[in-house]
Amino acid sequence: PDPRAPARPAPEGLAGMDEQRAMLDQLMGRDRDKPPTERRQVHFTDDHVCKFSLLGCCPYELFENTKSDLGPHPNGEVHDEVAIQQWQKLTDDQKARYPYEADLFRMLEGMVRSCDRRIEKHKERAAAENQYSDGEVRSILEINNRVAELSRQADEAAREGNVDRTLDAWNHVEDLRTRRKAIEDAPMNKYIEVCEVSGNFMSSRDNDERIQAHFQGKMYQGWKKVREKYDELRLKGPR
């Protein structure tokens, strides 16, 4: 056969089997089919163990099935609870002997810088399309953030059975909605904002449910965790 010919993709059935095998590897380990006496005890230094999972922040897992999806682990690494527990039992001095934090810091740094560049580009696009004054922009941002926080407080109070607190929170939400609607209903008013965490576009016309879904969504929560972990490692100093 012509060596220059492109490789044919694996049959769909085989691809599905590979995915199932990888899933079983992660859940039960690669030695799952061996008798218990022949199974090797996993160690966090093993090549097949994801070192980022030891640190509680694996970007490959955080953004799975989102627009920021990084794809599968480069070498098929897996998350193993035994390995994670082994790592957590180490002292800080013992952990410092391994380059895992430095490796994660470099990866997160690249991701954050890339996301920040995307945010700046999105802001330029939003500025060209926005039709609100600077004061209206600030008001809408403040209202959206306040509505999201009050909605969270109302849900929490409802779960606790605190009726007065729940009603009070929802009354404030309604007042804020009225204020926001007055701005939105002004002629030609429409505003696009950019999430400072994930870089996603958000519209002033988004309803409260959509705003709340954004802040609770996988993209926002993933980038929030990436930025928090990046700041944590950065504050530790040179590595």
PDB file of C-alpha atoms in Angstrom:
ATOM      1  CA  PRO A   1       0.000   0.000   0.000  1.00  0.00           C
ATOM      2  CA  ASP A   2       1.016   3.611  -0.609  1.00  0.00           C
ATOM      3  CA  PRO A   3       2.828   4.816   2.549  1.00  0.00           C
ATOM      4  CA  ARG A   4       1.698   8.359   1.738  1.00  0.00           C
ATOM      5  CA  ALA A   5      -1.960   7.399   1.863  1.00  0.00           C
ATOM      6  CA  PRO A   6      -3.770   8.769   4.948  1.00  0.00           C
ATOM      7  CA  ALA A   7      -4.483   6.256   7.654  1.00  0.00           C
ATOM      8  CA  ARG A   8      -8.055   5.074   7.718  1.00  0.00           C
ATOM      9  CA  PRO A   9      -9.969   5.965  10.889  1.00  0.00           C
ATOM     10  CA  ALA A  10     -10.673   3.154  13.280  1.00  0.00           C
ATOM     11  CA  PRO A  11     -14.078   1.547  12.821  1.00  0.00           C
ATOM     12  CA  GLU A  12     -16.711   3.147  15.004  1.00  0.00           C
ATOM     13  CA  GLY A  13     -17.074  -0.007  17.067  1.00  0.00           C
ATOM     14  CA  LEU A  14     -13.353  -0.128  17.860  1.00  0.00           C
ATOM     15  CA  ALA A  15     -13.292   3.555  18.807  1.00  0.00           C
ATOM     16  CA  GLY A  16     -16.152   2.948  21.209  1.00  0.00           C
ATOM     17  CA  MET A  17     -14.320  -0.009  22.746  1.00  0.00           C
ATOM     18  CA  ASP A  18     -11.218   2.152  23.259  1.00  0.00           C
ATOM     19  CA  GLU A  19     -13.300   4.753  25.081  1.00  0.00           C
ATOM     20  CA  GLN A  20     -14.877   2.102  27.296  1.00  0.00           C
ATOM     21  CA  ARG A  21     -11.475   0.600  28.042  1.00  0.00           C
ATOM     22  CA  ALA A  22     -10.076   4.006  29.013  1.00  0.00           C
ATOM     23  CA  MET A  23     -13.056   4.616  31.270  1.00  0.00           C
ATOM     24  CA  LEU A  24     -12.587   1.268  32.991  1.00  0.00           C
ATOM     25  CA  ASP A  25      -8.870   1.996  33.396  1.00  0.00           C
ATOM     26  CA  GLN A  26      -9.736   5.184  35.230  1.00  0.00           C
ATOM     27  CA  LEU A  27     -12.393   3.619  37.414  1.00  0.00           C
ATOM     28  CA  MET A  28     -10.806   0.264  38.204  1.00  0.00           C
ATOM     29  CA  GLY A  29      -7.152   0.514  37.205  1.00  0.00           C
ATOM     30  CA  ARG A  30      -5.219  -1.070  34.381  1.00  0.00           C
ATOM     31  CA  ASP A  31      -4.683  -4.287  36.318  1.00  0.00           C
ATOM     32  CA  ARG A  32      -8.406  -4.842  36.876  1.00  0.00           C
ATOM     33  CA  ASP A  33      -8.431  -8.104  34.896  1.00  0.00           C
ATOM     34  CA  LYS A  34      -5.563  -9.645  36.859  1.00  0.00           C
ATOM     35  CA  PRO A  35      -6.083 -11.772  39.977  1.00  0.00           C
ATOM     36  CA  PRO A  36      -5.844  -9.718  43.199  1.00  0.00           C
ATOM     37  CA  THR A  37      -2.529 -11.348  44.126  1.00  0.00           C
ATOM     38  CA  GLU A  38      -0.972 -10.209  40.839  1.00  0.00           C
ATOM     39  CA  ARG A  39      -2.234  -6.642  40.858  1.00  0.00           C
ATOM     40  CA  ARG A  40       0.449  -4.022  41.346  1.00  0.00           C
ATOM     41  CA  GLN A  41      -0.232  -1.314  43.930  1.00  0.00           C
ATOM     42  CA  VAL A  42      -0.602   2.010  42.146  1.00  0.00           C
ATOM     43  CA  HIS A  43       1.755   4.829  43.123  1.00  0.00           C
ATOM     44  CA  PHE A  44       1.316   8.516  42.409  1.00  0.00           C
ATOM     45  CA  THR A  45       4.622   8.591  40.530  1.00  0.00           C
ATOM     46  CA  ASP A  46       3.393   6.037  37.981  1.00  0.00           C
ATOM     47  CA  ASP A  47       3.436   7.342  34.415  1.00  0.00           C
ATOM     48  CA  HIS A  48      -0.236   6.547  33.880  1.00  0.00           C
ATOM     49  CA  VAL A  49      -1.347   8.690  36.843  1.00  0.00           C
ATOM     50  CA  CYS A  50      -2.429  12.259  36.025  1.00  0.00           C
ATOM     51  CA  LYS A  51      -0.184  14.478  38.131  1.00  0.00           C
ATOM     52  CA  PHE A  52      -2.561  17.459  37.848  1.00  0.00           C
ATOM     53  CA  SER A  53      -5.309  15.415  39.508  1.00  0.00           C
ATOM     54  CA  LEU A  54      -3.026  15.032  42.543  1.00  0.00           C
ATOM     55  CA  LEU A  55      -3.136  18.815  42.899  1.00  0.00           C
ATOM     56  CA  GLY A  56      -6.907  18.992  42.552  1.00  0.00           C
ATOM     57  CA  CYS A  57      -6.941  20.915  39.283  1.00  0.00           C
ATOM     58  CA  CYS A  58      -6.860  18.952  36.039  1.00  0.00           C
ATOM     59  CA  PRO A  59      -7.685  21.186  33.034  1.00  0.00           C
ATOM     60  CA  TYR A  60      -8.388  18.139  30.875  1.00  0.00           C
ATOM     61  CA  GLU A  61     -11.227  17.194  33.206  1.00  0.00           C
ATOM     62  CA  LEU A  62     -12.481  20.695  34.051  1.00  0.00           C
ATOM     63  CA  PHE A  63     -13.423  21.634  30.491  1.00  0.00           C
ATOM     64  CA  GLU A  64     -14.571  18.313  29.112  1.00  0.00           C
ATOM     65  CA  ASN A  65     -17.386  18.792  26.574  1.00  0.00           C
ATOM     66  CA  THR A  66     -17.159  22.600  26.650  1.00  0.00           C
ATOM     67  CA  LYS A  67     -15.823  25.185  24.186  1.00  0.00           C
ATOM     68  CA  SER A  68     -12.573  25.145  26.170  1.00  0.00           C
ATOM     69  CA  ASP A  69     -12.218  21.353  25.937  1.00  0.00           C
ATOM     70  CA  LEU A  70      -8.510  20.423  25.780  1.00  0.00           C
ATOM     71  CA  GLY A  71      -9.208  16.910  24.571  1.00  0.00           C
ATOM     72  CA  PRO A  72      -8.067  13.714  26.295  1.00  0.00           C
ATOM     73  CA  HIS A  73      -4.964  13.442  28.438  1.00  0.00           C
ATOM     74  CA  PRO A  74      -1.916  13.466  26.100  1.00  0.00           C
ATOM     75  CA  ASN A  75      -0.712  10.000  27.121  1.00  0.00           C
ATOM     76  CA  GLY A  76      -3.919   8.493  28.396  1.00  0.00           C
ATOM     77  CA  GLU A  77      -3.228   9.402  32.025  1.00  0.00           C
ATOM     78  CA  VAL A  78      -5.979   8.576  34.524  1.00  0.00           C
ATOM     79  CA  HIS A  79      -7.209   9.934  37.855  1.00  0.00           C
ATOM     80  CA  ASP A  80      -6.664   7.442  40.643  1.00  0.00           C
ATOM     81  CA  GLU A  81      -8.082   7.942  44.135  1.00  0.00           C
ATOM     82  CA  VAL A  82      -5.394   5.789  45.764  1.00  0.00           C
ATOM     83  CA  ALA A  83      -2.660   7.909  44.170  1.00  0.00           C
ATOM     84  CA  ILE A  84      -4.435  11.131  45.196  1.00  0.00           C
ATOM     85  CA  GLN A  85      -4.673   9.945  48.805  1.00  0.00           C
ATOM     86  CA  GLN A  86      -0.985   9.016  48.786  1.00  0.00           C
ATOM     87  CA  TRP A  87      -0.097  12.518  47.609  1.00  0.00           C
ATOM     88  CA  GLN A  88      -2.319  14.207  50.183  1.00  0.00           C
ATOM     89  CA  LYS A  89      -0.552  12.370  52.996  1.00  0.00           C
ATOM     90  CA  LEU A  90       2.830  13.878  52.046  1.00  0.00           C
ATOM     91  CA  THR A  91       4.239  16.879  53.857  1.00  0.00           C
ATOM     92  CA  ASP A  92       4.886  20.114  51.948  1.00  0.00           C
ATOM     93  CA  ASP A  93       8.625  19.393  52.005  1.00  0.00           C
ATOM     94  CA  GLN A  94       8.046  15.949  50.510  1.00  0.00           C
ATOM     95  CA  LYS A  95       5.775  17.368  47.800  1.00  0.00           C
ATOM     96  CA  ALA A  96       8.411  19.958  46.923  1.00  0.00           C
ATOM     97  CA  ARG A  97      10.710  17.156  45.723  1.00  0.00           C
ATOM     98  CA  TYR A  98       8.443  16.592  42.723  1.00  0.00           C
ATOM     99  CA  PRO A  99       7.966  18.990  39.770  1.00  0.00           C
ATOM    100  CA  TYR A 100       4.187  18.577  39.598  1.00  0.00           C
ATOM    101  CA  GLU A 101       3.276  22.034  40.898  1.00  0.00           C
ATOM    102  CA  ALA A 102       5.763  23.677  38.538  1.00  0.00           C
ATOM    103  CA  ASP A 103       4.353  21.733  35.597  1.00  0.00           C
ATOM    104  CA  LEU A 104       0.796  22.690  36.480  1.00  0.00           C
ATOM    105  CA  PHE A 105       1.767  26.330  37.044  1.00  0.00           C
ATOM    106  CA  ARG A 106       3.294  26.596  33.564  1.00  0.00           C
ATOM    107  CA  MET A 107       0.216  25.054  31.974  1.00  0.00           C
ATOM    108  CA  LEU A 108      -2.220  27.257  33.885  1.00  0.00           C
ATOM    109  CA  GLU A 109      -0.157  30.343  33.159  1.00  0.00           C
ATOM    110  CA  GLY A 110      -0.380  29.681  29.429  1.00  0.00           C
ATOM    111  CA  MET A 111      -4.108  29.025  29.675  1.00  0.00           C
ATOM    112  CA  VAL A 112      -4.811  32.191  31.691  1.00  0.00           C
ATOM    113  CA  ARG A 113      -2.783  34.373  29.345  1.00  0.00           C
ATOM    114  CA  SER A 114      -4.563  32.898  26.325  1.00  0.00           C
ATOM    115  CA  CYS A 115      -7.959  33.439  27.956  1.00  0.00           C
ATOM    116  CA  ASP A 116      -7.057  37.030  28.893  1.00  0.00           C
ATOM    117  CA  ARG A 117      -6.118  37.775  25.269  1.00  0.00           C
ATOM    118  CA  ARG A 118      -9.462  36.351  24.159  1.00  0.00           C
ATOM    119  CA  ILE A 119     -11.243  38.511  26.741  1.00  0.00           C
ATOM    120  CA  GLU A 120      -9.569  41.662  25.410  1.00  0.00           C
ATOM    121  CA  LYS A 121     -10.576  40.800  21.842  1.00  0.00           C
ATOM    122  CA  HIS A 122     -14.136  40.121  22.940  1.00  0.00           C
ATOM    123  CA  LYS A 123     -14.217  43.450  24.787  1.00  0.00           C
ATOM    124  CA  GLU A 124     -13.161  45.272  21.620  1.00  0.00           C
ATOM    125  CA  ARG A 125     -15.944  43.574  19.698  1.00  0.00           C
ATOM    126  CA  ALA A 126     -18.469  44.309  22.443  1.00  0.00           C
ATOM    127  CA  ALA A 127     -17.435  47.975  22.598  1.00  0.00           C
ATOM    128  CA  ALA A 128     -18.080  48.317  18.867  1.00  0.00           C
ATOM    129  CA  GLU A 129     -21.589  46.871  19.237  1.00  0.00           C
ATOM    130  CA  ASN A 130     -22.713  48.378  22.537  1.00  0.00           C
ATOM    131  CA  GLN A 131     -25.221  51.189  22.488  1.00  0.00           C
ATOM    132  CA  TYR A 132     -25.338  52.119  26.177  1.00  0.00           C
ATOM    133  CA  SER A 133     -23.644  54.990  27.942  1.00  0.00           C
ATOM    134  CA  ASP A 134     -20.870  54.224  30.420  1.00  0.00           C
ATOM    135  CA  GLY A 135     -23.254  54.903  33.315  1.00  0.00           C
ATOM    136  CA  GLU A 136     -25.861  52.514  31.927  1.00  0.00           C
ATOM    137  CA  VAL A 137     -23.179  49.871  31.419  1.00  0.00           C
ATOM    138  CA  ARG A 138     -22.092  50.104  35.052  1.00  0.00           C
ATOM    139  CA  SER A 139     -25.700  49.980  36.246  1.00  0.00           C
ATOM    140  CA  ILE A 140     -26.493  46.856  34.218  1.00  0.00           C
ATOM    141  CA  LEU A 141     -23.351  45.066  35.417  1.00  0.00           C
ATOM    142  CA  GLU A 142     -24.121  45.910  39.039  1.00  0.00           C
ATOM    143  CA  ILE A 143     -27.760  44.831  38.659  1.00  0.00           C
ATOM    144  CA  ASN A 144     -26.861  41.513  37.014  1.00  0.00           C
ATOM    145  CA  ASN A 145     -24.332  40.655  39.705  1.00  0.00           C
ATOM    146  CA  ARG A 146     -26.746  41.646  42.460  1.00  0.00           C
ATOM    147  CA  VAL A 147     -29.621  39.653  40.943  1.00  0.00           C
ATOM    148  CA  ALA A 148     -27.423  36.550  40.719  1.00  0.00           C
ATOM    149  CA  GLU A 149     -26.366  36.919  44.376  1.00  0.00           C
ATOM    150  CA  LEU A 150     -29.902  37.573  45.649  1.00  0.00           C
ATOM    151  CA  SER A 151     -31.251  34.614  43.680  1.00  0.00           C
ATOM    152  CA  ARG A 152     -28.651  32.416  45.339  1.00  0.00           C
ATOM    153  CA  GLN A 153     -29.591  33.784  48.765  1.00  0.00           C
ATOM    154  CA  ALA A 154     -33.296  33.226  48.089  1.00  0.00           C
ATOM    155  CA  ASP A 155     -32.699  29.606  47.094  1.00  0.00           C
ATOM    156  CA  GLU A 156     -30.571  29.054  50.195  1.00  0.00           C
ATOM    157  CA  ALA A 157     -33.213  30.602  52.464  1.00  0.00           C
ATOM    158  CA  ALA A 158     -35.951  28.499  50.857  1.00  0.00           C
ATOM    159  CA  ARG A 159     -33.972  25.322  51.530  1.00  0.00           C
ATOM    160  CA  GLU A 160     -33.623  26.400  55.174  1.00  0.00           C
ATOM    161  CA  GLY A 161     -37.371  27.101  55.419  1.00  0.00           C
ATOM    162  CA  ASN A 162     -36.817  30.805  56.152  1.00  0.00           C
ATOM    163  CA  VAL A 163     -39.895  32.295  54.446  1.00  0.00           C
ATOM    164  CA  ASP A 164     -39.305  35.931  55.458  1.00  0.00           C
ATOM    165  CA  ARG A 165     -35.743  35.937  54.188  1.00  0.00           C
ATOM    166  CA  THR A 166     -36.801  34.231  50.951  1.00  0.00           C
ATOM    167  CA  LEU A 167     -39.563  36.770  50.258  1.00  0.00           C
ATOM    168  CA  ASP A 168     -37.296  39.688  51.128  1.00  0.00           C
ATOM    169  CA  ALA A 169     -34.644  38.502  48.679  1.00  0.00           C
ATOM    170  CA  TRP A 170     -37.158  37.988  45.873  1.00  0.00           C
ATOM    171  CA  ASN A 171     -38.690  41.442  46.492  1.00  0.00           C
ATOM    172  CA  HIS A 172     -35.244  42.969  46.026  1.00  0.00           C
ATOM    173  CA  VAL A 173     -34.801  40.933  42.853  1.00  0.00           C
ATOM    174  CA  GLU A 174     -38.072  42.278  41.458  1.00  0.00           C
ATOM    175  CA  ASP A 175     -37.001  45.849  42.204  1.00  0.00           C
ATOM    176  CA  LEU A 176     -33.727  45.275  40.395  1.00  0.00           C
ATOM    177  CA  ARG A 177     -35.509  43.725  37.434  1.00  0.00           C
ATOM    178  CA  THR A 178     -37.702  46.820  37.163  1.00  0.00           C
ATOM    179  CA  ARG A 179     -34.651  49.076  37.171  1.00  0.00           C
ATOM    180  CA  ARG A 180     -32.902  46.967  34.560  1.00  0.00           C
ATOM    181  CA  LYS A 181     -35.985  46.831  32.338  1.00  0.00           C
ATOM    182  CA  ALA A 182     -36.205  50.629  32.331  1.00  0.00           C
ATOM    183  CA  ILE A 183     -32.688  50.757  30.907  1.00  0.00           C
ATOM    184  CA  GLU A 184     -33.270  47.932  28.436  1.00  0.00           C
ATOM    185  CA  ASP A 185     -36.522  49.431  27.145  1.00  0.00           C
ATOM    186  CA  ALA A 186     -34.907  52.723  26.250  1.00  0.00           C
ATOM    187  CA  PRO A 187     -34.724  53.210  22.445  1.00  0.00           C
ATOM    188  CA  MET A 188     -31.996  51.150  20.775  1.00  0.00           C
ATOM    189  CA  ASN A 189     -30.514  50.086  24.105  1.00  0.00           C
ATOM    190  CA  LYS A 190     -28.645  46.819  24.021  1.00  0.00           C
ATOM    191  CA  TYR A 191     -25.465  45.942  25.825  1.00  0.00           C
ATOM    192  CA  ILE A 192     -23.041  43.072  25.433  1.00  0.00           C
ATOM    193  CA  GLU A 193     -20.665  42.363  28.292  1.00  0.00           C
ATOM    194  CA  VAL A 194     -17.732  39.988  28.519  1.00  0.00           C
ATOM    195  CA  CYS A 195     -17.230  37.644  31.459  1.00  0.00           C
ATOM    196  CA  GLU A 196     -13.920  38.552  33.108  1.00  0.00           C
ATOM    197  CA  VAL A 197     -13.392  34.938  34.165  1.00  0.00           C
ATOM    198  CA  SER A 198     -14.282  32.812  31.125  1.00  0.00           C
ATOM    199  CA  GLY A 199     -14.408  35.345  28.295  1.00  0.00           C
ATOM    200  CA  ASN A 200     -17.961  34.386  27.318  1.00  0.00           C
ATOM    201  CA  PHE A 201     -20.286  37.008  25.880  1.00  0.00           C
ATOM    202  CA  MET A 202     -23.337  37.970  27.955  1.00  0.00           C
ATOM    203  CA  SER A 203     -26.216  40.167  26.860  1.00  0.00           C
ATOM    204  CA  SER A 204     -28.215  42.674  28.867  1.00  0.00           C
ATOM    205  CA  ARG A 205     -31.278  40.956  27.436  1.00  0.00           C
ATOM    206  CA  ASP A 206     -30.389  37.668  29.143  1.00  0.00           C
ATOM    207  CA  ASN A 207     -33.008  36.670  31.703  1.00  0.00           C
ATOM    208  CA  ASP A 208     -32.087  35.866  35.297  1.00  0.00           C
ATOM    209  CA  GLU A 209     -32.154  32.113  34.700  1.00  0.00           C
ATOM    210  CA  ARG A 210     -29.639  32.426  31.879  1.00  0.00           C
ATOM    211  CA  ILE A 211     -27.384  34.678  33.940  1.00  0.00           C
ATOM    212  CA  GLN A 212     -27.474  32.235  36.837  1.00  0.00           C
ATOM    213  CA  ALA A 213     -26.837  29.333  34.457  1.00  0.00           C
ATOM    214  CA  HIS A 214     -23.720  31.103  33.231  1.00  0.00           C
ATOM    215  CA  PHE A 215     -22.250  31.509  36.713  1.00  0.00           C
ATOM    216  CA  GLN A 216     -23.105  27.914  37.621  1.00  0.00           C
ATOM    217  CA  GLY A 217     -21.998  26.473  34.286  1.00  0.00           C
ATOM    218  CA  LYS A 218     -19.012  24.250  33.631  1.00  0.00           C
ATOM    219  CA  MET A 219     -17.118  26.871  31.596  1.00  0.00           C
ATOM    220  CA  TYR A 220     -17.340  29.585  34.243  1.00  0.00           C
ATOM    221  CA  GLN A 221     -16.661  27.207  37.148  1.00  0.00           C
ATOM    222  CA  GLY A 222     -13.738  25.638  35.262  1.00  0.00           C
ATOM    223  CA  TRP A 223     -12.046  28.962  34.494  1.00  0.00           C
ATOM    224  CA  LYS A 224     -12.737  30.175  38.026  1.00  0.00           C
ATOM    225  CA  LYS A 225     -10.919  27.141  39.418  1.00  0.00           C
ATOM    226  CA  VAL A 226      -8.044  27.555  36.931  1.00  0.00           C
ATOM    227  CA  ARG A 227      -7.552  31.186  37.933  1.00  0.00           C
ATOM    228  CA  GLU A 228      -7.771  30.410  41.654  1.00  0.00           C
ATOM    229  CA  LYS A 229      -5.221  27.601  41.376  1.00  0.00           C
ATOM    230  CA  TYR A 230      -2.953  29.738  39.211  1.00  0.00           C
ATOM    231  CA  ASP A 231      -3.023  32.548  41.800  1.00  0.00           C
ATOM    232  CA  GLU A 232      -2.382  30.052  44.592  1.00  0.00           C
ATOM    233  CA  LEU A 233       0.700  28.642  42.854  1.00  0.00           C
ATOM    234  CA  ARG A 234       1.918  32.077  41.754  1.00  0.00           C
ATOM    235  CA  LEU A 235       1.861  33.351  45.330  1.00  0.00           C
ATOM    236  CA  LYS A 236       4.079  30.454  46.387  1.00  0.00           C
ATOM    237  CA  GLY A 237       6.895  32.166  44.534  1.00  0.00           C
ATOM    238  CA  PRO A 238       9.625  30.948  42.145  1.00  0.00           C
ATOM    239  CA  ARG A 239       9.702  27.264  41.304  1.00  0.00           C
TER     240      ARG A 239
END
